[in-house]
mmCIF file of N, CA and C in Angstrom:
data_model
loop_
_atom_site.group_PDB
_atom_site.id
_atom_site.type_symbol
_atom_site.label_atom_id
_atom_site.label_comp_id
_atom_site.label_asym_id
_atom_site.label_seq_id
_atom_site.Cartn_x
_atom_site.Cartn_y
_atom_site.Cartn_z
ATOM 1 N N MET A 1 27.934 33.331 26.247
ATOM 2 C CA MET A 1 29.278 33.211 26.419
ATOM 3 C C MET A 1 29.787 32.765 25.281
ATOM 4 N N GLY A 2 30.822 33.305 25.087
ATOM 5 C CA GLY A 2 31.634 32.779 23.519
ATOM 6 C C GLY A 2 33.055 31.986 23.976
ATOM 7 N N LEU A 3 33.544 31.970 23.002
ATOM 8 C CA LEU A 3 35.143 31.248 23.416
ATOM 9 C C LEU A 3 36.311 32.216 23.353
ATOM 10 N N GLU A 4 35.711 33.424 23.695
ATOM 11 C CA GLU A 4 36.771 34.746 23.821
ATOM 12 C C GLU A 4 37.586 34.338 25.028
ATOM 13 N N PRO A 5 37.187 34.017 26.072
ATOM 14 C CA PRO A 5 38.035 33.530 27.243
ATOM 15 C C PRO A 5 39.165 32.308 26.955
ATOM 16 N N ALA A 6 38.727 31.436 26.220
ATOM 17 C CA ALA A 6 39.570 30.447 25.894
ATOM 18 C C ALA A 6 40.548 30.950 24.996
ATOM 19 N N ARG A 7 40.129 31.811 23.991
ATOM 20 C CA ARG A 7 41.178 32.369 23.112
ATOM 21 C C ARG A 7 42.376 33.140 23.738
ATOM 22 N N LYS A 8 41.779 33.694 24.733
ATOM 23 C CA LYS A 8 42.913 34.671 25.500
ATOM 24 C C LYS A 8 43.982 33.886 26.214
ATOM 25 N N ALA A 9 43.211 32.793 27.078
ATOM 26 C CA ALA A 9 43.828 31.789 27.870
ATOM 27 C C ALA A 9 44.964 30.915 26.826
ATOM 28 N N ARG A 10 44.602 30.739 25.641
ATOM 29 C CA ARG A 10 45.343 29.953 24.966
ATOM 30 C C ARG A 10 46.712 30.803 24.348
ATOM 31 N N GLU A 11 46.338 32.102 24.211
ATOM 32 C CA GLU A 11 47.423 33.087 23.831
ATOM 33 C C GLU A 11 48.581 33.234 24.946
ATOM 34 N N SER A 12 48.087 33.032 26.319
ATOM 35 C CA SER A 12 49.144 33.388 27.432
ATOM 36 C C SER A 12 49.852 32.263 27.381
ATOM 37 N N GLY A 13 49.389 30.975 26.965
ATOM 38 C CA GLY A 13 50.331 29.904 26.895
ATOM 39 C C GLY A 13 50.621 29.004 28.476
ATOM 40 N N SER A 14 49.682 29.619 29.497
ATOM 41 C CA SER A 14 49.973 28.997 30.626
ATOM 42 C C SER A 14 48.974 27.426 30.695
ATOM 43 N N VAL A 15 49.576 26.917 32.147
ATOM 44 C CA VAL A 15 48.873 25.538 32.245
ATOM 45 C C VAL A 15 47.264 25.768 32.557
ATOM 46 N N ASN A 16 47.078 26.934 33.262
ATOM 47 C CA ASN A 16 45.788 27.190 33.322
ATOM 48 C C ASN A 16 44.885 27.329 32.002
ATOM 49 N N ALA A 17 45.690 27.806 31.315
ATOM 50 C CA ALA A 17 45.339 28.397 29.802
ATOM 51 C C ALA A 17 44.688 26.868 29.193
ATOM 52 N N ARG A 18 45.578 25.906 29.269
ATOM 53 C CA ARG A 18 44.950 24.714 28.613
ATOM 54 C C ARG A 18 43.880 24.001 29.428
ATOM 55 N N ALA A 19 43.851 24.260 30.597
ATOM 56 C CA ALA A 19 42.484 24.020 31.326
ATOM 57 C C ALA A 19 41.374 24.562 30.845
ATOM 58 N N VAL A 20 41.534 25.914 30.740
ATOM 59 C CA VAL A 20 40.281 26.664 30.158
ATOM 60 C C VAL A 20 39.842 26.201 28.621
ATOM 61 N N ILE A 21 41.065 25.970 28.018
ATOM 62 C CA ILE A 21 40.752 25.307 26.587
ATOM 63 C C ILE A 21 40.109 24.266 26.470
ATOM 64 N N ALA A 22 40.475 23.078 27.307
ATOM 65 C CA ALA A 22 39.933 21.912 27.544
ATOM 66 C C ALA A 22 38.428 21.986 28.065
ATOM 67 N N ILE A 23 38.316 22.660 29.282
ATOM 68 C CA ILE A 23 36.771 23.107 29.520
ATOM 69 C C ILE A 23 36.068 23.703 28.451
ATOM 70 N N GLY A 24 36.553 24.750 27.893
ATOM 71 C CA GLY A 24 35.561 25.227 26.823
ATOM 72 C C GLY A 24 35.155 24.060 25.795
ATOM 73 N N LEU A 25 36.016 23.759 25.253
ATOM 74 C CA LEU A 25 35.942 22.655 24.243
ATOM 75 C C LEU A 25 35.072 21.437 24.684
ATOM 76 N N GLY A 26 35.220 21.220 25.923
ATOM 77 C CA GLY A 26 34.059 20.190 26.615
ATOM 78 C C GLY A 26 32.587 20.766 26.707
ATOM 79 N N ALA A 27 32.454 21.918 26.829
ATOM 80 C CA ALA A 27 31.256 22.627 26.882
ATOM 81 C C ALA A 27 30.740 22.775 25.467
ATOM 82 N N ALA A 28 31.632 22.996 24.623
ATOM 83 C CA ALA A 28 31.154 23.138 23.210
ATOM 84 C C ALA A 28 30.794 21.743 22.602
ATOM 85 N N LEU A 29 31.385 20.526 23.017
ATOM 86 C CA LEU A 29 30.876 19.369 22.596
ATOM 87 C C LEU A 29 29.645 19.179 22.982
ATOM 88 N N THR A 30 29.767 19.263 24.621
ATOM 89 C CA THR A 30 28.379 18.994 25.067
ATOM 90 C C THR A 30 27.342 19.596 24.403
ATOM 91 N N ALA A 31 27.128 21.071 24.059
ATOM 92 C CA ALA A 31 26.283 21.635 23.630
ATOM 93 C C ALA A 31 25.782 21.241 22.160
ATOM 94 N N CYS A 32 26.836 20.388 21.253
ATOM 95 C CA CYS A 32 26.403 19.561 20.268
ATOM 96 C C CYS A 32 26.044 18.355 20.200
ATOM 97 N N ALA A 33 26.068 17.720 21.694
ATOM 98 C CA ALA A 33 25.583 16.436 21.618
ATOM 99 C C ALA A 33 24.155 16.181 21.089
ATOM 100 N N LEU A 34 24.113 14.902 20.795
ATOM 101 C CA LEU A 34 22.509 14.676 20.256
ATOM 102 C C LEU A 34 21.569 14.483 21.545
ATOM 103 N N PRO A 35 20.042 15.005 21.526
ATOM 104 C CA PRO A 35 19.410 14.854 22.439
ATOM 105 C C PRO A 35 19.362 13.401 22.864
ATOM 106 N N SER A 36 18.882 12.938 23.936
ATOM 107 C CA SER A 36 18.399 11.583 24.271
ATOM 108 C C SER A 36 16.983 11.122 24.061
ATOM 109 N N ASN A 37 16.176 12.202 23.545
ATOM 110 C CA ASN A 37 14.812 11.973 23.308
ATOM 111 C C ASN A 37 14.412 10.903 22.314
ATOM 112 N N PRO A 38 13.702 9.873 22.517
ATOM 113 C CA PRO A 38 13.757 8.651 21.585
ATOM 114 C C PRO A 38 12.742 9.219 20.527
ATOM 115 N N TRP A 39 12.078 10.347 20.622
ATOM 116 C CA TRP A 39 11.355 10.843 19.595
ATOM 117 C C TRP A 39 12.266 11.596 18.282
ATOM 118 N N PHE A 40 13.360 11.969 18.820
ATOM 119 C CA PHE A 40 14.335 12.450 17.893
ATOM 120 C C PHE A 40 15.027 11.264 17.417
ATOM 121 N N LEU A 41 15.904 10.561 18.286
ATOM 122 C CA LEU A 41 16.697 9.264 17.642
ATOM 123 C C LEU A 41 16.014 8.486 16.914
ATOM 124 N N ALA A 42 14.611 8.031 17.172
ATOM 125 C CA ALA A 42 13.850 7.024 16.502
ATOM 126 C C ALA A 42 12.754 7.586 15.656
ATOM 127 N N ALA A 43 13.028 8.559 15.189
ATOM 128 C CA ALA A 43 11.959 9.158 14.125
ATOM 129 C C ALA A 43 11.630 8.254 12.881
ATOM 130 N N LEU A 44 10.635 8.216 12.703
ATOM 131 C CA LEU A 44 10.159 7.399 11.488
ATOM 132 C C LEU A 44 9.547 8.258 10.446
ATOM 133 N N HIS A 45 10.208 8.189 9.194
ATOM 134 C CA HIS A 45 9.829 8.892 8.242
ATOM 135 C C HIS A 45 9.452 7.885 6.963
ATOM 136 N N PRO A 46 8.554 7.629 6.923
ATOM 137 C CA PRO A 46 7.976 6.918 5.974
ATOM 138 C C PRO A 46 7.857 7.550 4.526
ATOM 139 N N ARG A 47 8.225 6.708 3.497
ATOM 140 C CA ARG A 47 8.236 7.323 2.091
ATOM 141 C C ARG A 47 7.392 6.464 1.322
ATOM 142 N N LEU A 48 6.617 6.979 0.141
ATOM 143 C CA LEU A 48 5.881 6.190 -0.691
ATOM 144 C C LEU A 48 6.996 6.122 -1.995
ATOM 145 N N LEU A 49 7.520 4.917 -2.345
ATOM 146 C CA LEU A 49 8.439 4.797 -3.480
ATOM 147 C C LEU A 49 7.991 4.600 -4.554
ATOM 148 N N VAL A 50 7.754 5.363 -5.556
ATOM 149 C CA VAL A 50 7.312 5.266 -6.901
ATOM 150 C C VAL A 50 8.113 5.864 -7.952
ATOM 151 N N ALA A 51 8.393 5.370 -9.097
ATOM 152 C CA ALA A 51 8.897 6.220 -10.105
ATOM 153 C C ALA A 51 8.412 7.514 -10.659
ATOM 154 N N ASN A 52 7.098 7.639 -10.688
ATOM 155 C CA ASN A 52 6.275 8.672 -11.161
ATOM 156 C C ASN A 52 5.026 8.479 -10.259
ATOM 157 N N ALA A 53 4.881 9.609 -9.361
ATOM 158 C CA ALA A 53 3.559 9.648 -8.577
ATOM 159 C C ALA A 53 2.512 10.272 -9.497
ATOM 160 N N GLN A 54 2.814 10.810 -10.576
ATOM 161 C CA GLN A 54 1.752 11.432 -11.344
ATOM 162 C C GLN A 54 1.286 10.267 -12.523
ATOM 163 N N ARG A 55 1.902 9.291 -12.702
ATOM 164 C CA ARG A 55 1.789 8.239 -13.564
ATOM 165 C C ARG A 55 2.074 6.768 -13.232
ATOM 166 N N VAL A 56 1.228 6.481 -12.180
ATOM 167 C CA VAL A 56 1.602 5.099 -11.693
ATOM 168 C C VAL A 56 0.665 3.797 -12.456
ATOM 169 N N PRO A 57 1.509 3.019 -12.850
ATOM 170 C CA PRO A 57 0.855 1.985 -13.779
ATOM 171 C C PRO A 57 -0.379 1.243 -12.916
ATOM 172 N N ILE A 58 -1.614 0.977 -13.837
ATOM 173 C CA ILE A 58 -2.530 0.397 -13.009
ATOM 174 C C ILE A 58 -2.501 -0.873 -12.397
ATOM 175 N N LEU A 59 -1.469 -1.642 -12.692
ATOM 176 C CA LEU A 59 -1.041 -2.836 -12.071
ATOM 177 C C LEU A 59 -0.017 -2.820 -11.019
ATOM 178 N N ALA A 60 0.305 -1.417 -10.685
ATOM 179 C CA ALA A 60 1.539 -1.290 -9.819
ATOM 180 C C ALA A 60 1.380 -1.819 -8.495
ATOM 181 N N GLU A 61 2.290 -2.232 -7.952
ATOM 182 C CA GLU A 61 2.502 -2.564 -6.593
ATOM 183 C C GLU A 61 3.037 -1.425 -5.774
ATOM 184 N N LEU A 62 2.550 -0.656 -4.767
ATOM 185 C CA LEU A 62 3.207 0.519 -4.088
ATOM 186 C C LEU A 62 4.092 0.033 -2.923
ATOM 187 N N LYS A 63 5.061 0.692 -2.895
ATOM 188 C CA LYS A 63 6.016 0.466 -1.821
ATOM 189 C C LYS A 63 6.118 1.418 -0.763
ATOM 190 N N VAL A 64 5.838 1.394 0.501
ATOM 191 C CA VAL A 64 6.066 2.313 1.469
ATOM 192 C C VAL A 64 7.238 2.139 2.608
ATOM 193 N N ASP A 65 8.376 2.758 2.281
ATOM 194 C CA ASP A 65 9.518 2.438 3.070
ATOM 195 C C ASP A 65 9.402 3.040 4.283
ATOM 196 N N PHE A 66 9.563 2.230 5.550
ATOM 197 C CA PHE A 66 9.332 3.110 6.890
ATOM 198 C C PHE A 66 10.768 3.465 7.208
ATOM 199 N N GLY A 67 11.940 2.950 6.640
ATOM 200 C CA GLY A 67 13.253 3.349 7.080
ATOM 201 C C GLY A 67 13.696 2.520 8.439
ATOM 202 N N GLN A 68 12.930 1.942 9.084
ATOM 203 C CA GLN A 68 13.492 0.907 10.193
ATOM 204 C C GLN A 68 12.098 0.256 10.673
ATOM 205 N N PRO A 69 12.255 -0.901 11.451
ATOM 206 C CA PRO A 69 11.415 -1.627 11.842
ATOM 207 C C PRO A 69 10.289 -1.008 12.413
ATOM 208 N N VAL A 70 8.907 -1.498 11.995
ATOM 209 C CA VAL A 70 7.734 -1.090 12.718
ATOM 210 C C VAL A 70 6.835 -1.946 13.269
ATOM 211 N N ASP A 71 5.906 -2.189 13.880
ATOM 212 C CA ASP A 71 5.189 -3.070 14.166
ATOM 213 C C ASP A 71 3.843 -3.396 13.039
ATOM 214 N N PRO A 72 3.937 -4.235 12.245
ATOM 215 C CA PRO A 72 3.034 -4.750 11.300
ATOM 216 C C PRO A 72 1.515 -4.749 11.771
ATOM 217 N N GLN A 73 1.502 -4.959 12.857
ATOM 218 C CA GLN A 73 0.124 -5.380 13.438
ATOM 219 C C GLN A 73 -0.704 -4.141 13.600
ATOM 220 N N VAL A 74 -0.087 -2.960 13.984
ATOM 221 C CA VAL A 74 -0.698 -1.945 14.115
ATOM 222 C C VAL A 74 -1.000 -0.966 12.884
ATOM 223 N N VAL A 75 -0.002 -1.277 11.595
ATOM 224 C CA VAL A 75 -0.498 -0.616 10.549
ATOM 225 C C VAL A 75 -1.293 -0.769 9.870
ATOM 226 N N LYS A 76 -2.524 -0.107 9.915
ATOM 227 C CA LYS A 76 -3.638 0.029 8.887
ATOM 228 C C LYS A 76 -3.644 0.944 8.016
ATOM 229 N N VAL A 77 -3.668 0.544 6.691
ATOM 230 C CA VAL A 77 -3.624 1.365 5.212
ATOM 231 C C VAL A 77 -5.193 1.376 4.871
ATOM 232 N N ARG A 78 -5.589 2.677 4.566
ATOM 233 C CA ARG A 78 -6.702 2.852 4.101
ATOM 234 C C ARG A 78 -6.564 3.842 2.463
ATOM 235 N N ILE A 79 -7.051 3.235 1.589
ATOM 236 C CA ILE A 79 -7.053 3.950 0.242
ATOM 237 C C ILE A 79 -7.958 4.680 -0.128
ATOM 238 N N THR A 80 -7.932 5.855 -0.629
ATOM 239 C CA THR A 80 -9.183 6.636 -0.927
ATOM 240 C C THR A 80 -8.967 7.128 -2.592
ATOM 241 N N PRO A 81 -9.994 7.056 -3.411
ATOM 242 C CA PRO A 81 -11.142 6.476 -3.185
ATOM 243 C C PRO A 81 -10.862 4.918 -2.877
ATOM 244 N N ALA A 82 -11.888 4.431 -2.302
ATOM 245 C CA ALA A 82 -11.778 3.070 -1.991
ATOM 246 C C ALA A 82 -11.188 2.265 -3.086
ATOM 247 N N ALA A 83 -10.442 1.129 -2.975
ATOM 248 C CA ALA A 83 -9.626 0.163 -3.635
ATOM 249 C C ALA A 83 -9.661 -0.915 -3.095
ATOM 250 N N THR A 84 -9.879 -2.251 -3.478
ATOM 251 C CA THR A 84 -9.492 -3.500 -2.786
ATOM 252 C C THR A 84 -8.328 -3.763 -2.910
ATOM 253 N N THR A 85 -7.555 -3.939 -1.767
ATOM 254 C CA THR A 85 -6.003 -4.155 -1.854
ATOM 255 C C THR A 85 -5.441 -5.537 -1.258
ATOM 256 N N VAL A 86 -4.411 -6.000 -1.544
ATOM 257 C CA VAL A 86 -3.595 -6.708 -0.787
ATOM 258 C C VAL A 86 -2.437 -5.990 -0.220
ATOM 259 N N SER A 87 -1.879 -6.379 0.803
ATOM 260 C CA SER A 87 -0.690 -6.106 1.424
ATOM 261 C C SER A 87 0.326 -7.134 1.869
ATOM 262 N N ARG A 88 1.569 -6.691 1.879
ATOM 263 C CA ARG A 88 2.615 -7.673 2.409
ATOM 264 C C ARG A 88 3.728 -6.785 2.881
ATOM 265 N N TRP A 89 4.694 -7.698 3.792
ATOM 266 C CA TRP A 89 5.661 -6.868 4.396
ATOM 267 C C TRP A 89 7.090 -7.545 3.901
ATOM 268 N N ALA A 90 8.070 -6.767 3.651
ATOM 269 C CA ALA A 90 9.344 -7.123 3.425
ATOM 270 C C ALA A 90 10.338 -6.307 3.893
ATOM 271 N N GLY A 91 10.813 -6.743 5.097
ATOM 272 C CA GLY A 91 11.631 -6.176 5.950
ATOM 273 C C GLY A 91 10.993 -4.600 6.593
ATOM 274 N N ASN A 92 11.722 -3.477 6.191
ATOM 275 C CA ASN A 92 10.857 -2.392 6.866
ATOM 276 C C ASN A 92 10.114 -1.707 5.567
ATOM 277 N N GLN A 93 9.294 -2.651 4.741
ATOM 278 C CA GLN A 93 8.803 -2.153 3.597
ATOM 279 C C GLN A 93 7.397 -2.873 3.502
ATOM 280 N N LEU A 94 6.486 -1.980 3.309
ATOM 281 C CA LEU A 94 5.136 -2.221 3.082
ATOM 282 C C LEU A 94 4.679 -2.362 1.602
ATOM 283 N N PHE A 95 4.201 -3.350 0.963
ATOM 284 C CA PHE A 95 3.799 -3.476 -0.350
ATOM 285 C C PHE A 95 2.401 -3.605 -0.391
ATOM 286 N N VAL A 96 1.547 -2.703 -1.227
ATOM 287 C CA VAL A 96 0.223 -2.741 -1.231
ATOM 288 C C VAL A 96 0.044 -2.641 -2.667
ATOM 289 N N ALA A 97 -1.000 -3.757 -3.122
ATOM 290 C CA ALA A 97 -1.379 -4.001 -4.648
ATOM 291 C C ALA A 97 -2.662 -3.945 -4.678
ATOM 292 N N PRO A 98 -3.314 -3.614 -5.932
ATOM 293 C CA PRO A 98 -4.559 -3.626 -5.926
ATOM 294 C C PRO A 98 -5.141 -5.072 -6.393
ATOM 295 N N VAL A 99 -6.325 -5.451 -6.218
ATOM 296 C CA VAL A 99 -6.884 -6.767 -6.583
ATOM 297 C C VAL A 99 -7.206 -6.284 -7.696
ATOM 298 N N GLY A 100 -6.654 -6.799 -8.817
ATOM 299 C CA GLY A 100 -7.267 -6.423 -10.118
ATOM 300 C C GLY A 100 -6.242 -5.421 -10.603
ATOM 301 N N HIS A 101 -6.640 -4.122 -10.630
ATOM 302 C CA HIS A 101 -5.939 -3.237 -11.019
ATOM 303 C C HIS A 101 -6.570 -1.970 -10.473
ATOM 304 N N TRP A 102 -5.723 -0.759 -10.491
ATOM 305 C CA TRP A 102 -6.183 0.464 -9.844
ATOM 306 C C TRP A 102 -7.113 1.140 -11.035
ATOM 307 N N ALA A 103 -7.870 2.139 -10.946
ATOM 308 C CA ALA A 103 -8.673 2.936 -11.948
ATOM 309 C C ALA A 103 -7.719 3.923 -12.598
ATOM 310 N N THR A 104 -8.006 3.874 -13.982
ATOM 311 C CA THR A 104 -7.022 4.680 -14.492
ATOM 312 C C THR A 104 -7.292 6.037 -14.284
ATOM 313 N N ALA A 105 -6.480 7.135 -14.373
ATOM 314 C CA ALA A 105 -6.534 8.514 -14.523
ATOM 315 C C ALA A 105 -7.284 8.804 -13.196
ATOM 316 N N THR A 106 -6.698 8.273 -12.094
ATOM 317 C CA THR A 106 -7.547 8.528 -10.838
ATOM 318 C C THR A 106 -6.425 8.972 -9.716
ATOM 319 N N ASP A 107 -6.790 9.977 -8.827
ATOM 320 C CA ASP A 107 -5.942 10.316 -7.901
ATOM 321 C C ASP A 107 -6.454 9.889 -6.941
ATOM 322 N N TYR A 108 -5.357 8.592 -5.877
ATOM 323 C CA TYR A 108 -5.615 8.341 -4.851
ATOM 324 C C TYR A 108 -4.572 8.942 -3.615
ATOM 325 N N ALA A 109 -5.179 8.500 -2.733
ATOM 326 C CA ALA A 109 -4.306 8.604 -1.434
ATOM 327 C C ALA A 109 -4.061 7.506 -0.391
ATOM 328 N N ILE A 110 -2.904 7.395 -0.128
ATOM 329 C CA ILE A 110 -2.672 6.288 0.850
ATOM 330 C C ILE A 110 -2.514 6.816 2.033
ATOM 331 N N ARG A 111 -3.089 6.290 3.316
ATOM 332 C CA ARG A 111 -3.203 6.970 4.511
ATOM 333 C C ARG A 111 -2.976 5.764 5.547
ATOM 334 N N ILE A 112 -2.361 5.989 6.436
ATOM 335 C CA ILE A 112 -2.055 5.166 7.511
ATOM 336 C C ILE A 112 -2.423 6.034 8.843
ATOM 337 N N ALA A 113 -3.358 5.846 9.538
ATOM 338 C CA ALA A 113 -3.889 6.242 10.478
ATOM 339 C C ALA A 113 -2.661 6.548 11.938
ATOM 340 N N ALA A 114 -2.175 5.402 12.098
ATOM 341 C CA ALA A 114 -1.108 5.562 13.125
ATOM 342 C C ALA A 114 -0.240 4.125 13.029
ATOM 343 N N PHE A 115 0.958 4.395 13.400
ATOM 344 C CA PHE A 115 1.778 2.919 13.343
ATOM 345 C C PHE A 115 2.836 3.461 14.422
ATOM 346 N N GLN A 116 3.461 2.188 14.758
ATOM 347 C CA GLN A 116 4.766 2.463 16.004
ATOM 348 C C GLN A 116 5.678 1.651 15.393
ATOM 349 N N ASP A 117 7.006 2.115 16.036
ATOM 350 C CA ASP A 117 8.262 1.346 15.822
ATOM 351 C C ASP A 117 8.060 0.081 16.410
ATOM 352 N N HIS A 118 9.000 -0.982 16.170
ATOM 353 C CA HIS A 118 8.768 -2.425 16.514
ATOM 354 C C HIS A 118 8.875 -2.405 18.010
ATOM 355 N N ARG A 119 9.310 -1.465 18.548
ATOM 356 C CA ARG A 119 9.717 -1.576 20.313
ATOM 357 C C ARG A 119 8.556 -0.749 21.030
ATOM 358 N N HIS A 120 7.644 -0.054 20.227
ATOM 359 C CA HIS A 120 6.453 0.677 20.599
ATOM 360 C C HIS A 120 7.012 1.993 21.533
ATOM 361 N N ASN A 121 7.962 2.425 20.879
ATOM 362 C CA ASN A 121 8.525 3.587 21.698
ATOM 363 C C ASN A 121 8.145 4.756 20.986
ATOM 364 N N VAL A 122 7.887 4.867 19.660
ATOM 365 C CA VAL A 122 7.502 5.804 18.786
ATOM 366 C C VAL A 122 6.371 5.485 17.933
ATOM 367 N N GLN A 123 5.468 6.573 18.045
ATOM 368 C CA GLN A 123 4.221 6.545 17.430
ATOM 369 C C GLN A 123 3.770 7.738 16.483
ATOM 370 N N ILE A 124 3.351 7.320 15.316
ATOM 371 C CA ILE A 124 3.369 8.528 14.245
ATOM 372 C C ILE A 124 1.734 8.441 13.845
ATOM 373 N N LYS A 125 1.132 9.341 13.589
ATOM 374 C CA LYS A 125 -0.231 9.366 13.462
ATOM 375 C C LYS A 125 -0.550 10.145 12.196
ATOM 376 N N GLY A 126 -1.384 10.026 11.189
ATOM 377 C CA GLY A 126 -1.872 10.673 10.337
ATOM 378 C C GLY A 126 -0.844 10.959 9.156
ATOM 379 N N TRP A 127 -0.098 9.895 8.670
ATOM 380 C CA TRP A 127 0.721 9.708 7.610
ATOM 381 C C TRP A 127 -0.114 9.738 6.320
ATOM 382 N N GLN A 128 0.114 10.333 5.414
ATOM 383 C CA GLN A 128 -0.318 10.036 3.830
ATOM 384 C C GLN A 128 0.524 10.509 2.680
ATOM 385 N N ALA A 129 0.186 9.873 1.860
ATOM 386 C CA ALA A 129 1.089 10.158 0.293
ATOM 387 C C ALA A 129 -0.080 10.235 -0.460
ATOM 388 N N SER A 130 0.253 10.550 -1.757
ATOM 389 C CA SER A 130 -0.758 10.576 -3.002
ATOM 390 C C SER A 130 -0.104 10.315 -4.284
ATOM 391 N N PHE A 131 -0.749 9.654 -5.121
ATOM 392 C CA PHE A 131 -0.441 9.255 -6.408
ATOM 393 C C PHE A 131 -1.426 9.390 -7.512
ATOM 394 N N ARG A 132 -1.288 9.379 -8.637
ATOM 395 C CA ARG A 132 -2.215 9.572 -9.717
ATOM 396 C C ARG A 132 -1.871 7.993 -10.709
ATOM 397 N N THR A 133 -2.963 7.872 -11.149
ATOM 398 C CA THR A 133 -2.644 6.260 -12.198
ATOM 399 C C THR A 133 -2.609 6.781 -13.492
ATOM 400 N N GLN A 134 -2.152 5.884 -14.371
ATOM 401 C CA GLN A 134 -1.829 6.434 -15.681
ATOM 402 C C GLN A 134 -3.217 6.553 -16.337
ATOM 403 N N PRO A 135 -3.277 7.331 -17.468
ATOM 404 C CA PRO A 135 -4.472 7.659 -17.966
ATOM 405 C C PRO A 135 -5.003 6.477 -19.080
ATOM 406 N N ALA A 136 -6.281 6.406 -19.384
ATOM 407 C CA ALA A 136 -6.814 5.278 -20.062
ATOM 408 C C ALA A 136 -6.019 4.907 -21.442
ATOM 409 N N LEU A 137 -5.608 4.304 -21.906
ATOM 410 C CA LEU A 137 -5.316 3.793 -23.185
ATOM 411 C C LEU A 137 -6.163 3.750 -24.333
ATOM 412 N N THR A 138 -5.998 4.454 -25.355
ATOM 413 C CA THR A 138 -6.939 4.118 -26.520
ATOM 414 C C THR A 138 -6.471 3.764 -27.546
ATOM 415 N N ALA A 139 -7.137 3.166 -28.591
ATOM 416 C CA ALA A 139 -6.551 2.567 -29.452
ATOM 417 C C ALA A 139 -7.260 3.208 -30.953
ATOM 418 N N ALA A 140 -6.672 3.578 -32.014
ATOM 419 C CA ALA A 140 -7.183 4.068 -32.957
ATOM 420 C C ALA A 140 -7.190 3.169 -34.180
ATOM 421 N N LEU A 141 -8.169 3.045 -34.922
ATOM 422 C CA LEU A 141 -8.124 2.108 -36.223
ATOM 423 C C LEU A 141 -7.774 2.991 -37.411
ATOM 424 N N VAL A 142 -6.945 3.092 -38.041
ATOM 425 C CA VAL A 142 -6.903 3.646 -39.324
ATOM 426 C C VAL A 142 -6.759 3.143 -40.151
ATOM 427 N N LEU A 143 -7.883 3.579 -41.445
ATOM 428 C CA LEU A 143 -7.981 2.769 -42.530
ATOM 429 C C LEU A 143 -7.536 3.561 -43.697
ATOM 430 N N GLU A 144 -7.037 2.972 -44.559
ATOM 431 C CA GLU A 144 -6.398 3.457 -45.820
ATOM 432 C C GLU A 144 -7.084 3.298 -47.095
#
């Protein structure tokens, strides 16, 4: 069903035509309305915020931005290869830092098995992101 009947009614200029146009417009607006499904409205889209995911400094603190409040009690972070880390929350962001430093020239994955928004309406499972640490620095002694 298109808007053809509404166009014809508008061209006729009658009072009934205005009603048809209004009904047609209402149907079009209803069709464009956002669904009330909480999975759609409250979707969580976490992102790993790093300047260059292929050259992360070995002392860098990683930042995962969830975009909205989550329940920190259910967020369990796993780093592979295994690394000892400390984490803290600031607003909607989780900060993860190594105890000491990340290994140089290493590909890491940060995984969160499951997490929920702060109202426990939306649950996300199996999020992950990856990064690589900077290469080892070497020094050369030049003799003249």
